Amino acid sequence: MIQLIRGFKDILPEEAGLWQEIERIAADLFEDFGYREIRIPIMERTELFARSIGEDTDIVEKEMYTFPDRKGDLITLRPEATASIVRSYIQHKMYAADPVRKFYMTGPMFRRERPQKGRYRQFYQIDAEIFGVASPYADAELIYLLDTLFRRLGVDDVAAHINSLGCPACRPGFKSALLDYMADRMETLCVDCKRRSERNPLRALDCKVPDCRDAMADAPSILDHLCADCRDHFDTVKTALTDLGVPFEVDKRLVRGLDYYTRTTFEILTGSLGAQSAVAGGGRYDGLIEMLGGPSLPATGFAIGFDRLVEIVGMKAEDYQRAPKLFIAALGPHSQARAFGWSCALGTAGIQADMDFEGRSLKSQMKRADRSGAEYVLIVGEKELAEGGAVLRNMATKEQETISLRDLAAEIKKRLSLHP
Ligand code: HAM
């Protein structure tokens, strides 16, 4: 038998109802805040991701699904959505009428990481972005939205960690202070940190290798190196979150795994998922639109790991599985023909009605009705058809009554509205 690719997974119908509900709740919230859905392709030119995420990141160095298409052009299955949304914004000149745009999207992303609980090679993100707003209130709005969404979904055991990564004016000063600190400890750092130290020393701050963690324990803090503008920006984000009642922790080691960030960065961490503790991450990326060939405009955003979110919501998948309202147990060819007409009419009216097409015995049809979770079962044989009435059984209470077959949809609707 052909099996799934390692790190990929199926979302079965039993779980898909919960996924749909979460997506609906998120979309409603985003729409209420003026975000609009954007749908972007699953593949892009490799260059788009290499340039925006950064050549020295784990994602670009070793995790992208990149291959030549039949003409030899290098294409990549998207590892994230931000770069594509920026590409689309520039390509369609969406900034021309009004540079301020808010987007959201949901969909699969691909990273060839080592699979484990909460880490997949195809995973899903719920993504939101604000383009054209430099104000720290845009960052605060995004963190507020995450907090609000997680509350609506009954998620507890999460904490928002925030940091500032400075800007092109102040980051170089921090980088050289960090490099000075690392120079004395270079031999204790892992090969990745050593190799990246020149171009990307910030990554060493959140390296998970124990020796690196020890070596970096007393590293200088970026927050001590922020320029006045970056400090004001960060202070306003913190004050706005405090005023909104959003709890957060300042985490000076939070550096994120993508290179495009400037100023505010944040992650939502949970204690419920073992090693994969980040349920969402994001931040400001004021240089990316221009770097990809667009005008010089600021931007900020986040992505939620949908697969991880599903694991920690306070909702149960079984509460979002739809069951038929009615199962029609039809006995005999004429009853079956009529039952088929009724089930189509009921389905069209928004009332899910199932039946058995195989002409099985009453006993086996009742077994199937029970397994389907139907609220009511209608038992119709040739005799009932001739008499114009049939037995309707309430599966929960086991009560039975005879109902008229003349306007079956109305009869069923009446009972469903009595017990919605
Ligand atoms: P990211 O931190 O790489 O950011 O990913 C965001 C979230 O996606 C993570 O916090 C995690 O929950 C989930 N995630 C990442 N990799 C995996 C995986 N292999 N399996 C399961 N879940 C995963 C971004 O992607 C940025 N584009 C976020 C952003 C938007 N920044 C600004 N705008």
PDB file of N, CA and C and ligand atoms in Angstrom, residues 59 63 79-83 109-111 113-114 116 118-125 127-129 256-258 260-261 266-268 276-285 300-309, ligand 1:
ATOM      1  N   ILE A  59      15.582  27.845   7.284  1.00  0.00           N
ATOM      2  CA  ILE A  59      14.549  27.580   6.274  1.00  0.00           C
ATOM      3  C   ILE A  59      15.175  27.533   4.884  1.00  0.00           C
ATOM      4  N   GLU A  63      15.657  23.713   4.530  1.00  0.00           N
ATOM      5  CA  GLU A  63      14.301  23.189   4.720  1.00  0.00           C
ATOM      6  C   GLU A  63      13.366  23.368   3.535  1.00  0.00           C
ATOM      7  N   PRO A  79       7.362  28.127   2.055  1.00  0.00           N
ATOM      8  CA  PRO A  79       7.596  27.784   3.463  1.00  0.00           C
ATOM      9  C   PRO A  79       6.866  28.736   4.408  1.00  0.00           C
ATOM     10  N   GLU A  80       6.322  29.825   3.879  1.00  0.00           N
ATOM     11  CA  GLU A  80       5.593  30.831   4.669  1.00  0.00           C
ATOM     12  C   GLU A  80       4.823  31.709   3.684  1.00  0.00           C
ATOM     13  N   ALA A  81       3.992  32.611   4.208  1.00  0.00           N
ATOM     14  CA  ALA A  81       3.103  33.372   3.329  1.00  0.00           C
ATOM     15  C   ALA A  81       3.535  34.821   3.118  1.00  0.00           C
ATOM     16  N   THR A  82       4.294  35.368   4.053  1.00  0.00           N
ATOM     17  CA  THR A  82       4.582  36.803   4.027  1.00  0.00           C
ATOM     18  C   THR A  82       5.217  37.253   2.710  1.00  0.00           C
ATOM     19  N   ALA A  83       6.253  36.516   2.271  1.00  0.00           N
ATOM     20  CA  ALA A  83       6.962  36.916   1.052  1.00  0.00           C
ATOM     21  C   ALA A  83       6.005  36.949  -0.146  1.00  0.00           C
ATOM     22  N   MET A 109       1.810  25.227   4.313  1.00  0.00           N
ATOM     23  CA  MET A 109       3.202  25.673   4.116  1.00  0.00           C
ATOM     24  C   MET A 109       4.067  24.415   4.149  1.00  0.00           C
ATOM     25  N   PHE A 110       5.279  24.511   3.608  1.00  0.00           N
ATOM     26  CA  PHE A 110       6.128  23.327   3.476  1.00  0.00           C
ATOM     27  C   PHE A 110       7.539  23.629   3.955  1.00  0.00           C
ATOM     28  N   ARG A 111       7.998  22.863   4.938  1.00  0.00           N
ATOM     29  CA  ARG A 111       9.391  22.991   5.395  1.00  0.00           C
ATOM     30  C   ARG A 111       9.893  21.590   5.696  1.00  0.00           C
ATOM     31  N   GLU A 113      11.639  19.954   7.773  1.00  0.00           N
ATOM     32  CA  GLU A 113      12.261  19.857   9.093  1.00  0.00           C
ATOM     33  C   GLU A 113      12.174  18.420   9.561  1.00  0.00           C
ATOM     34  N   ARG A 114      12.852  18.123  10.687  1.00  0.00           N
ATOM     35  CA  ARG A 114      12.748  16.762  11.237  1.00  0.00           C
ATOM     36  C   ARG A 114      11.378  16.621  11.901  1.00  0.00           C
ATOM     37  N   GLN A 116       8.296  15.730  14.169  1.00  0.00           N
ATOM     38  CA  GLN A 116       8.031  15.273  15.537  1.00  0.00           C
ATOM     39  C   GLN A 116       6.682  15.862  15.946  1.00  0.00           C
ATOM     40  N   GLY A 118       3.864  18.083  16.700  1.00  0.00           N
ATOM     41  CA  GLY A 118       3.725  19.529  16.491  1.00  0.00           C
ATOM     42  C   GLY A 118       4.632  20.085  15.412  1.00  0.00           C
ATOM     43  N   ARG A 119       5.438  19.216  14.769  1.00  0.00           N
ATOM     44  CA  ARG A 119       6.286  19.711  13.685  1.00  0.00           C
ATOM     45  C   ARG A 119       6.124  18.815  12.471  1.00  0.00           C
ATOM     46  N   TYR A 120       5.640  19.399  11.393  1.00  0.00           N
ATOM     47  CA  TYR A 120       5.329  18.637  10.194  1.00  0.00           C
ATOM     48  C   TYR A 120       6.050  19.247   9.004  1.00  0.00           C
ATOM     49  N   ARG A 121       6.105  18.498   7.914  1.00  0.00           N
ATOM     50  CA  ARG A 121       6.741  19.035   6.705  1.00  0.00           C
ATOM     51  C   ARG A 121       5.712  19.765   5.846  1.00  0.00           C
ATOM     52  N   GLN A 122       4.451  19.333   5.914  1.00  0.00           N
ATOM     53  CA  GLN A 122       3.356  20.193   5.429  1.00  0.00           C
ATOM     54  C   GLN A 122       2.550  20.563   6.664  1.00  0.00           C
ATOM     55  N   PHE A 123       2.485  21.853   6.942  1.00  0.00           N
ATOM     56  CA  PHE A 123       1.695  22.314   8.078  1.00  0.00           C
ATOM     57  C   PHE A 123       0.874  23.505   7.595  1.00  0.00           C
ATOM     58  N   TYR A 124      -0.027  23.974   8.451  1.00  0.00           N
ATOM     59  CA  TYR A 124      -0.944  25.045   8.024  1.00  0.00           C
ATOM     60  C   TYR A 124      -0.704  26.296   8.857  1.00  0.00           C
ATOM     61  N   GLN A 125      -0.846  27.420   8.241  1.00  0.00           N
ATOM     62  CA  GLN A 125      -0.745  28.680   8.986  1.00  0.00           C
ATOM     63  C   GLN A 125      -2.002  29.521   8.789  1.00  0.00           C
ATOM     64  N   ASP A 127      -2.528  33.436   8.760  1.00  0.00           N
ATOM     65  CA  ASP A 127      -1.574  34.532   8.635  1.00  0.00           C
ATOM     66  C   ASP A 127      -2.325  35.859   8.555  1.00  0.00           C
ATOM     67  N   ALA A 128      -1.781  36.907   9.183  1.00  0.00           N
ATOM     68  CA  ALA A 128      -2.383  38.247   9.060  1.00  0.00           C
ATOM     69  C   ALA A 128      -1.265  39.268   8.885  1.00  0.00           C
ATOM     70  N   GLU A 129      -1.492  40.244   8.031  1.00  0.00           N
ATOM     71  CA  GLU A 129      -0.449  41.228   7.739  1.00  0.00           C
ATOM     72  C   GLU A 129      -1.081  42.619   7.629  1.00  0.00           C
ATOM     73  N   ARG A 256      13.648  35.215  16.375  1.00  0.00           N
ATOM     74  CA  ARG A 256      12.916  34.734  15.202  1.00  0.00           C
ATOM     75  C   ARG A 256      13.856  34.093  14.169  1.00  0.00           C
ATOM     76  N   GLY A 257      13.282  33.211  13.348  1.00  0.00           N
ATOM     77  CA  GLY A 257      14.105  32.428  12.417  1.00  0.00           C
ATOM     78  C   GLY A 257      14.119  32.953  10.995  1.00  0.00           C
ATOM     79  N   LEU A 258      13.584  34.161  10.785  1.00  0.00           N
ATOM     80  CA  LEU A 258      13.561  34.725   9.429  1.00  0.00           C
ATOM     81  C   LEU A 258      14.258  36.083   9.511  1.00  0.00           C
ATOM     82  N   TYR A 260      13.902  38.977   7.864  1.00  0.00           N
ATOM     83  CA  TYR A 260      13.350  40.272   7.433  1.00  0.00           C
ATOM     84  C   TYR A 260      12.873  41.192   8.560  1.00  0.00           C
ATOM     85  N   TYR A 261      12.961  40.742   9.804  1.00  0.00           N
ATOM     86  CA  TYR A 261      12.344  41.526  10.881  1.00  0.00           C
ATOM     87  C   TYR A 261      13.122  42.784  11.270  1.00  0.00           C
ATOM     88  N   PHE A 266       7.487  39.133  18.048  1.00  0.00           N
ATOM     89  CA  PHE A 266       6.749  38.476  19.135  1.00  0.00           C
ATOM     90  C   PHE A 266       6.482  37.013  18.813  1.00  0.00           C
ATOM     91  N   GLU A 267       6.277  36.249  19.853  1.00  0.00           N
ATOM     92  CA  GLU A 267       5.862  34.850  19.713  1.00  0.00           C
ATOM     93  C   GLU A 267       4.857  34.546  20.801  1.00  0.00           C
ATOM     94  N   ILE A 268       3.909  33.679  20.483  1.00  0.00           N
ATOM     95  CA  ILE A 268       2.994  33.191  21.507  1.00  0.00           C
ATOM     96  C   ILE A 268       3.470  31.778  21.852  1.00  0.00           C
ATOM     97  N   GLN A 276       7.799  21.907  20.863  1.00  0.00           N
ATOM     98  CA  GLN A 276       7.317  22.869  19.852  1.00  0.00           C
ATOM     99  C   GLN A 276       6.432  23.905  20.541  1.00  0.00           C
ATOM    100  N   SER A 277       7.060  24.835  21.251  1.00  0.00           N
ATOM    101  CA  SER A 277       6.267  25.684  22.138  1.00  0.00           C
ATOM    102  C   SER A 277       5.671  26.907  21.437  1.00  0.00           C
ATOM    103  N   ALA A 278       6.121  27.246  20.219  1.00  0.00           N
ATOM    104  CA  ALA A 278       5.605  28.455  19.561  1.00  0.00           C
ATOM    105  C   ALA A 278       4.330  28.145  18.786  1.00  0.00           C
ATOM    106  N   VAL A 279       3.228  28.778  19.206  1.00  0.00           N
ATOM    107  CA  VAL A 279       1.962  28.582  18.482  1.00  0.00           C
ATOM    108  C   VAL A 279       1.787  29.665  17.432  1.00  0.00           C
ATOM    109  N   ALA A 280       2.456  30.783  17.621  1.00  0.00           N
ATOM    110  CA  ALA A 280       2.355  31.871  16.644  1.00  0.00           C
ATOM    111  C   ALA A 280       3.609  32.716  16.744  1.00  0.00           C
ATOM    112  N   GLY A 281       3.936  33.380  15.645  1.00  0.00           N
ATOM    113  CA  GLY A 281       5.108  34.254  15.674  1.00  0.00           C
ATOM    114  C   GLY A 281       4.953  35.336  14.630  1.00  0.00           C
ATOM    115  N   GLY A 282       5.623  36.453  14.864  1.00  0.00           N
ATOM    116  CA  GLY A 282       5.532  37.510  13.865  1.00  0.00           C
ATOM    117  C   GLY A 282       6.335  38.716  14.267  1.00  0.00           C
ATOM    118  N   GLY A 283       6.056  39.808  13.581  1.00  0.00           N
ATOM    119  CA  GLY A 283       6.757  41.043  13.890  1.00  0.00           C
ATOM    120  C   GLY A 283       6.760  41.978  12.704  1.00  0.00           C
ATOM    121  N   ARG A 284       7.501  43.071  12.909  1.00  0.00           N
ATOM    122  CA  ARG A 284       7.557  44.139  11.912  1.00  0.00           C
ATOM    123  C   ARG A 284       8.663  43.854  10.914  1.00  0.00           C
ATOM    124  N   TYR A 285       8.431  44.210   9.642  1.00  0.00           N
ATOM    125  CA  TYR A 285       9.468  43.993   8.614  1.00  0.00           C
ATOM    126  C   TYR A 285       9.439  45.192   7.667  1.00  0.00           C
ATOM    127  N   THR A 300       3.930  44.848   8.989  1.00  0.00           N
ATOM    128  CA  THR A 300       4.004  44.039  10.210  1.00  0.00           C
ATOM    129  C   THR A 300       2.968  42.923  10.114  1.00  0.00           C
ATOM    130  N   GLY A 301       3.212  41.807  10.791  1.00  0.00           N
ATOM    131  CA  GLY A 301       2.251  40.697  10.662  1.00  0.00           C
ATOM    132  C   GLY A 301       2.595  39.530  11.560  1.00  0.00           C
ATOM    133  N   PHE A 302       1.769  38.484  11.453  1.00  0.00           N
ATOM    134  CA  PHE A 302       2.056  37.253  12.216  1.00  0.00           C
ATOM    135  C   PHE A 302       1.521  36.040  11.480  1.00  0.00           C
ATOM    136  N   ALA A 303       1.983  34.866  11.913  1.00  0.00           N
ATOM    137  CA  ALA A 303       1.374  33.612  11.456  1.00  0.00           C
ATOM    138  C   ALA A 303       1.177  32.712  12.663  1.00  0.00           C
ATOM    139  N   ILE A 304       0.001  32.059  12.683  1.00  0.00           N
ATOM    140  CA  ILE A 304      -0.307  31.081  13.730  1.00  0.00           C
ATOM    141  C   ILE A 304      -0.063  29.694  13.142  1.00  0.00           C
ATOM    142  N   GLY A 305       0.527  28.807  13.908  1.00  0.00           N
ATOM    143  CA  GLY A 305       0.657  27.414  13.478  1.00  0.00           C
ATOM    144  C   GLY A 305      -0.672  26.712  13.737  1.00  0.00           C
ATOM    145  N   PHE A 306      -1.417  26.495  12.650  1.00  0.00           N
ATOM    146  CA  PHE A 306      -2.793  25.973  12.773  1.00  0.00           C
ATOM    147  C   PHE A 306      -2.786  24.588  13.430  1.00  0.00           C
ATOM    148  N   ASP A 307      -1.843  23.727  12.980  1.00  0.00           N
ATOM    149  CA  ASP A 307      -1.799  22.358  13.521  1.00  0.00           C
ATOM    150  C   ASP A 307      -1.577  22.378  15.035  1.00  0.00           C
ATOM    151  N   ARG A 308      -0.713  23.301  15.473  1.00  0.00           N
ATOM    152  CA  ARG A 308      -0.433  23.410  16.916  1.00  0.00           C
ATOM    153  C   ARG A 308      -1.627  24.001  17.643  1.00  0.00           C
ATOM    154  N   LEU A 309      -2.274  24.985  17.017  1.00  0.00           N
ATOM    155  CA  LEU A 309      -3.438  25.618  17.627  1.00  0.00           C
ATOM    156  C   LEU A 309      -4.544  24.592  17.898  1.00  0.00           C
TER     157      LEU A 309
HETATM  158  P1  HAM B   1       7.308  31.323  11.766  1.00  0.00           P
HETATM  159  O1  HAM B   1       7.658  31.620  13.180  1.00  0.00           O
HETATM  160  O2  HAM B   1       8.338  30.684  10.922  1.00  0.00           O
HETATM  161  O3  HAM B   1       6.854  32.711  11.119  1.00  0.00           O
HETATM  162  O4  HAM B   1       6.013  30.431  11.726  1.00  0.00           O
HETATM  163  C1  HAM B   1       4.840  30.814  12.417  1.00  0.00           C
HETATM  164  C2  HAM B   1       4.250  29.620  13.152  1.00  0.00           C
HETATM  165  O5  HAM B   1       4.054  28.525  12.248  1.00  0.00           O
HETATM  166  C3  HAM B   1       5.141  29.035  14.240  1.00  0.00           C
HETATM  167  O6  HAM B   1       5.011  29.755  15.447  1.00  0.00           O
HETATM  168  C4  HAM B   1       4.576  27.629  14.374  1.00  0.00           C
HETATM  169  O7  HAM B   1       3.424  27.630  15.221  1.00  0.00           O
HETATM  170  C5  HAM B   1       4.132  27.310  12.964  1.00  0.00           C
HETATM  171  N1  HAM B   1       5.121  26.390  12.338  1.00  0.00           N
HETATM  172  C6  HAM B   1       6.301  26.719  11.784  1.00  0.00           C
HETATM  173  N2  HAM B   1       6.929  25.613  11.318  1.00  0.00           N
HETATM  174  C7  HAM B   1       6.118  24.566  11.585  1.00  0.00           C
HETATM  175  C8  HAM B   1       6.186  23.137  11.346  1.00  0.00           C
HETATM  176  N3  HAM B   1       7.214  22.577  10.715  1.00  0.00           N
HETATM  177  N4  HAM B   1       5.155  22.359  11.759  1.00  0.00           N
HETATM  178  C9  HAM B   1       4.081  22.913  12.385  1.00  0.00           C
HETATM  179  N5  HAM B   1       3.963  24.236  12.630  1.00  0.00           N
HETATM  180  C10 HAM B   1       4.962  25.064  12.235  1.00  0.00           C
HETATM  181  C11 HAM B   1       6.457  32.868   9.822  1.00  0.00           C
HETATM  182  O8  HAM B   1       6.219  31.958   9.075  1.00  0.00           O
HETATM  183  C12 HAM B   1       6.265  34.317   9.434  1.00  0.00           C
HETATM  184  N6  HAM B   1       5.858  34.356   8.015  1.00  0.00           N
HETATM  185  C13 HAM B   1       5.237  34.995  10.327  1.00  0.00           C
HETATM  186  C14 HAM B   1       4.996  36.428   9.961  1.00  0.00           C
HETATM  187  C15 HAM B   1       3.952  36.917   9.260  1.00  0.00           C
HETATM  188  N7  HAM B   1       5.787  37.441  10.240  1.00  0.00           N
HETATM  189  C16 HAM B   1       5.277  38.559   9.738  1.00  0.00           C
HETATM  190  N8  HAM B   1       4.153  38.243   9.125  1.00  0.00           N
END
